[in-house]
PDB file of C-alpha atoms in Angstrom:
ATOM      1  CA  UNK G 226       2.934  97.409  38.720  1.00  0.00           C
ATOM      2  CA  UNK G 227       3.719 100.843  37.375  1.00  0.00           C
ATOM      3  CA  UNK G 228       2.716 103.959  39.246  1.00  0.00           C
ATOM      4  CA  UNK G 229       0.721 105.181  36.251  1.00  0.00           C
ATOM      5  CA  UNK G 230      -1.337 101.989  36.183  1.00  0.00           C
ATOM      6  CA  UNK G 231      -2.019 101.881  39.923  1.00  0.00           C
ATOM      7  CA  UNK G 232      -2.856 105.600  39.974  1.00  0.00           C
ATOM      8  CA  UNK G 233      -5.679 105.193  37.440  1.00  0.00           C
ATOM      9  CA  UNK G 234      -9.143 105.488  38.959  1.00  0.00           C
ATOM     10  CA  UNK G 235     -10.901 102.158  39.447  1.00  0.00           C
ATOM     11  CA  UNK G 236     -14.157 101.725  37.532  1.00  0.00           C
ATOM     12  CA  UNK G 237     -17.220 102.246  39.641  1.00  0.00           C
ATOM     13  CA  UNK G 238     -19.650  99.337  39.938  1.00  0.00           C
ATOM     14  CA  UNK G 239     -22.705  99.719  37.768  1.00  0.00           C
ATOM     15  CA  UNK G 240     -25.744 100.729  39.771  1.00  0.00           C
ATOM     16  CA  UNK G 241     -29.311  99.511  39.648  1.00  0.00           C
ATOM     17  CA  UNK G 242     -31.605 101.473  37.386  1.00  0.00           C
ATOM     18  CA  UNK G 243     -33.893 103.419  39.683  1.00  0.00           C
ATOM     19  CA  UNK G 244     -37.288 103.657  38.044  1.00  0.00           C
ATOM     20  CA  UNK G 245     -40.623 102.832  39.699  1.00  0.00           C
ATOM     21  CA  UNK G 246     -41.839 100.945  36.610  1.00  0.00           C
ATOM     22  CA  UNK G 247     -38.809  98.646  36.550  1.00  0.00           C
ATOM     23  CA  UNK G 248     -39.461  95.492  38.569  1.00  0.00           C
ATOM     24  CA  UNK G 249     -39.420  91.723  38.046  1.00  0.00           C
ATOM     25  CA  UNK G 250     -42.974  91.448  36.612  1.00  0.00           C
ATOM     26  CA  UNK G 251     -42.192  94.196  34.081  1.00  0.00           C
ATOM     27  CA  UNK G 252     -38.862  92.619  33.118  1.00  0.00           C
ATOM     28  CA  UNK G 253     -40.591  89.233  32.760  1.00  0.00           C
ATOM     29  CA  UNK G 254     -43.114  90.775  30.364  1.00  0.00           C
ATOM     30  CA  UNK G 255     -40.331  92.483  28.408  1.00  0.00           C
ATOM     31  CA  UNK G 256     -38.353  89.219  28.151  1.00  0.00           C
ATOM     32  CA  UNK G 257     -41.415  87.346  26.881  1.00  0.00           C
ATOM     33  CA  UNK G 258     -42.234  90.026  24.323  1.00  0.00           C
ATOM     34  CA  UNK G 259     -38.624  90.106  23.120  1.00  0.00           C
ATOM     35  CA  UNK G 260     -38.305  86.336  22.780  1.00  0.00           C
ATOM     36  CA  UNK G 261     -41.643  86.247  20.940  1.00  0.00           C
ATOM     37  CA  UNK G 262     -39.960  88.464  18.351  1.00  0.00           C
ATOM     38  CA  UNK G 263     -36.826  86.296  18.377  1.00  0.00           C
ATOM     39  CA  UNK G 264     -38.897  83.164  17.782  1.00  0.00           C
ATOM     40  CA  UNK G 265     -40.571  84.835  14.791  1.00  0.00           C
ATOM     41  CA  UNK G 266     -37.305  86.033  13.260  1.00  0.00           C
ATOM     42  CA  UNK G 267     -36.256  84.125  10.141  1.00  0.00           C
ATOM     43  CA  UNK G 268     -32.601  83.951  11.202  1.00  0.00           C
ATOM     44  CA  UNK G 269     -32.703  83.792  15.019  1.00  0.00           C
ATOM     45  CA  UNK G 270     -35.868  81.710  15.403  1.00  0.00           C
ATOM     46  CA  UNK G 271     -34.344  78.469  14.088  1.00  0.00           C
ATOM     47  CA  UNK G 272     -31.163  78.927  16.153  1.00  0.00           C
ATOM     48  CA  UNK G 273     -33.159  79.235  19.367  1.00  0.00           C
ATOM     49  CA  UNK G 274     -35.601  76.483  18.352  1.00  0.00           C
ATOM     50  CA  UNK G 275     -32.666  74.135  17.819  1.00  0.00           C
ATOM     51  CA  UNK G 276     -31.429  74.735  21.357  1.00  0.00           C
ATOM     52  CA  UNK G 277     -34.617  75.266  23.347  1.00  0.00           C
ATOM     53  CA  UNK G 278     -37.029  73.051  21.398  1.00  0.00           C
ATOM     54  CA  UNK G 279     -40.506  73.540  22.907  1.00  0.00           C
ATOM     55  CA  UNK G 280     -39.345  74.079  26.505  1.00  0.00           C
ATOM     56  CA  UNK G 281     -39.277  77.885  26.551  1.00  0.00           C
ATOM     57  CA  UNK G 282     -40.436  78.641  30.086  1.00  0.00           C
ATOM     58  CA  UNK G 283     -37.156  77.685  31.841  1.00  0.00           C
ATOM     59  CA  UNK G 284     -35.211  79.844  29.357  1.00  0.00           C
ATOM     60  CA  UNK G 285     -37.604  82.773  29.798  1.00  0.00           C
ATOM     61  CA  UNK G 286     -37.289  82.544  33.597  1.00  0.00           C
ATOM     62  CA  UNK G 287     -33.483  82.366  33.324  1.00  0.00           C
ATOM     63  CA  UNK G 288     -33.468  85.434  31.056  1.00  0.00           C
ATOM     64  CA  UNK G 289     -35.795  87.250  33.459  1.00  0.00           C
ATOM     65  CA  UNK G 290     -33.306  86.459  36.240  1.00  0.00           C
ATOM     66  CA  UNK G 291     -30.471  87.664  33.993  1.00  0.00           C
ATOM     67  CA  UNK G 292     -32.095  91.006  33.154  1.00  0.00           C
ATOM     68  CA  UNK G 293     -33.202  91.538  36.766  1.00  0.00           C
ATOM     69  CA  UNK G 294     -29.572  91.068  37.810  1.00  0.00           C
ATOM     70  CA  UNK G 295     -28.367  93.421  35.059  1.00  0.00           C
ATOM     71  CA  UNK G 296     -30.929  96.167  35.610  1.00  0.00           C
ATOM     72  CA  UNK G 297     -31.937  95.838  39.265  1.00  0.00           C
ATOM     73  CA  UNK G 298     -28.672  94.394  40.608  1.00  0.00           C
ATOM     74  CA  UNK G 299     -30.730  91.910  42.619  1.00  0.00           C
ATOM     75  CA  UNK G 300     -28.350  88.958  42.301  1.00  0.00           C
ATOM     76  CA  UNK G 301     -31.019  86.677  40.852  1.00  0.00           C
ATOM     77  CA  UNK G 302     -28.888  85.295  37.986  1.00  0.00           C
ATOM     78  CA  UNK G 303     -26.281  82.632  38.654  1.00  0.00           C
ATOM     79  CA  UNK G 304     -25.484  81.377  35.164  1.00  0.00           C
ATOM     80  CA  UNK G 305     -22.439  81.579  32.932  1.00  0.00           C
ATOM     81  CA  UNK G 306     -23.414  83.256  29.638  1.00  0.00           C
ATOM     82  CA  UNK G 307     -20.086  82.898  27.813  1.00  0.00           C
ATOM     83  CA  UNK G 308     -19.855  79.072  27.949  1.00  0.00           C
ATOM     84  CA  UNK G 309     -23.544  78.836  27.026  1.00  0.00           C
ATOM     85  CA  UNK G 310     -22.930  80.947  23.916  1.00  0.00           C
ATOM     86  CA  UNK G 311     -19.622  79.328  22.949  1.00  0.00           C
ATOM     87  CA  UNK G 312     -21.403  76.043  22.253  1.00  0.00           C
ATOM     88  CA  UNK G 313     -23.666  77.692  19.645  1.00  0.00           C
ATOM     89  CA  UNK G 314     -21.805  76.792  16.457  1.00  0.00           C
ATOM     90  CA  UNK G 315     -24.408  78.202  14.020  1.00  0.00           C
ATOM     91  CA  UNK G 316     -24.262  81.732  15.457  1.00  0.00           C
ATOM     92  CA  UNK G 317     -22.344  84.302  13.415  1.00  0.00           C
ATOM     93  CA  UNK G 318     -21.261  87.754  14.503  1.00  0.00           C
ATOM     94  CA  UNK G 319     -24.001  89.471  12.450  1.00  0.00           C
ATOM     95  CA  UNK G 320     -26.655  87.622  14.483  1.00  0.00           C
ATOM     96  CA  UNK G 321     -25.902  89.950  17.387  1.00  0.00           C
ATOM     97  CA  UNK G 322     -27.000  92.918  15.259  1.00  0.00           C
ATOM     98  CA  UNK G 323     -30.337  91.211  14.627  1.00  0.00           C
ATOM     99  CA  UNK G 324     -30.658  90.409  18.341  1.00  0.00           C
ATOM    100  CA  UNK G 325     -29.862  94.010  19.303  1.00  0.00           C
ATOM    101  CA  UNK G 326     -32.331  95.364  16.721  1.00  0.00           C
ATOM    102  CA  UNK G 327     -35.155  93.227  18.090  1.00  0.00           C
ATOM    103  CA  UNK G 328     -34.182  94.116  21.642  1.00  0.00           C
ATOM    104  CA  UNK G 329     -34.141  97.829  20.782  1.00  0.00           C
ATOM    105  CA  UNK G 330     -37.623  97.579  19.210  1.00  0.00           C
ATOM    106  CA  UNK G 331     -38.923  95.836  22.321  1.00  0.00           C
ATOM    107  CA  UNK G 332     -37.475  98.184  24.940  1.00  0.00           C
ATOM    108  CA  UNK G 333     -38.383 101.307  22.977  1.00  0.00           C
ATOM    109  CA  UNK G 334     -41.954 100.038  22.690  1.00  0.00           C
ATOM    110  CA  UNK G 335     -42.353  99.001  26.330  1.00  0.00           C
ATOM    111  CA  UNK G 336     -40.092 101.329  28.329  1.00  0.00           C
ATOM    112  CA  UNK G 337     -39.832 104.996  29.131  1.00  0.00           C
ATOM    113  CA  UNK G 338     -36.985 106.554  27.093  1.00  0.00           C
ATOM    114  CA  UNK G 339     -34.479 106.663  29.975  1.00  0.00           C
ATOM    115  CA  UNK G 340     -35.155 103.023  30.899  1.00  0.00           C
ATOM    116  CA  UNK G 341     -34.929 101.954  27.240  1.00  0.00           C
ATOM    117  CA  UNK G 342     -31.589 103.757  26.955  1.00  0.00           C
ATOM    118  CA  UNK G 343     -30.290 101.982  30.087  1.00  0.00           C
ATOM    119  CA  UNK G 344     -31.391  98.598  28.730  1.00  0.00           C
ATOM    120  CA  UNK G 345     -29.711  99.299  25.387  1.00  0.00           C
ATOM    121  CA  UNK G 346     -26.455 100.537  26.895  1.00  0.00           C
ATOM    122  CA  UNK G 347     -26.165  97.343  28.896  1.00  0.00           C
ATOM    123  CA  UNK G 348     -27.365  95.092  26.048  1.00  0.00           C
ATOM    124  CA  UNK G 349     -24.788  96.590  23.676  1.00  0.00           C
ATOM    125  CA  UNK G 350     -22.016  96.066  26.225  1.00  0.00           C
ATOM    126  CA  UNK G 351     -23.107  92.461  26.807  1.00  0.00           C
ATOM    127  CA  UNK G 352     -23.304  91.782  23.063  1.00  0.00           C
ATOM    128  CA  UNK G 353     -19.821  93.225  22.565  1.00  0.00           C
ATOM    129  CA  UNK G 354     -18.448  91.021  25.341  1.00  0.00           C
ATOM    130  CA  UNK G 355     -20.085  87.890  23.927  1.00  0.00           C
ATOM    131  CA  UNK G 356     -18.870  88.679  20.403  1.00  0.00           C
ATOM    132  CA  UNK G 357     -15.318  89.075  21.681  1.00  0.00           C
ATOM    133  CA  UNK G 358     -15.549  85.756  23.517  1.00  0.00           C
ATOM    134  CA  UNK G 359     -17.048  83.937  20.541  1.00  0.00           C
ATOM    135  CA  UNK G 360     -15.279  85.416  17.521  1.00  0.00           C
ATOM    136  CA  UNK G 361     -12.069  87.193  18.511  1.00  0.00           C
ATOM    137  CA  UNK G 362      -8.908  85.166  18.128  1.00  0.00           C
ATOM    138  CA  UNK G 363      -5.371  86.424  18.546  1.00  0.00           C
ATOM    139  CA  UNK G 364      -3.219  86.149  15.432  1.00  0.00           C
ATOM    140  CA  UNK G 365      -0.933  83.124  15.686  1.00  0.00           C
ATOM    141  CA  UNK G 366       2.101  85.373  16.233  1.00  0.00           C
ATOM    142  CA  UNK G 367       0.488  86.867  19.369  1.00  0.00           C
ATOM    143  CA  UNK G 368      -1.214  83.729  20.657  1.00  0.00           C
ATOM    144  CA  UNK G 369       0.974  82.240  23.431  1.00  0.00           C
ATOM    145  CA  UNK G 370      -0.556  78.755  22.991  1.00  0.00           C
ATOM    146  CA  UNK G 371       0.185  78.784  19.265  1.00  0.00           C
ATOM    147  CA  UNK G 372       3.740  79.970  19.940  1.00  0.00           C
ATOM    148  CA  UNK G 373       4.303  77.135  22.436  1.00  0.00           C
ATOM    149  CA  UNK G 374       2.907  74.588  19.972  1.00  0.00           C
ATOM    150  CA  UNK G 375       5.292  75.856  17.247  1.00  0.00           C
ATOM    151  CA  UNK G 376       8.325  75.497  19.536  1.00  0.00           C
ATOM    152  CA  UNK G 377       7.437  71.846  20.181  1.00  0.00           C
ATOM    153  CA  UNK G 378       7.310  71.017  16.465  1.00  0.00           C
TER     154      UNK G 378
END
């Protein structure tokens, strides 16, 4: 490892958002309000309906756990979001913009400005990560698996 690389400061772990209004019951209400909007959305509603059918409560509890872990750092979420999203073949990159728009509306309506900003900063980072996992592919010239496959031909 080069000295320049090892000398770089390590990123600090993200901290819990400290706000007296931010707790599990509040996050549960926010999640339910948000997914009510998702279910009503002409584009996202059918995608979620195809996966969740009429069994929403387990998903809403899992998303409450997820957002509690993200915002409160309480360790309540134990899932794997990337594999869950990779199986969604009807999702396109632009769907994340719709998702973020609905999420922004919800947090700005329900949260104090600083809490809404914290939710959005984390939601945008999560969306970016999921988009990279779902839609980014190395060009064949840079993809080591593709290069190995070509050498076997």
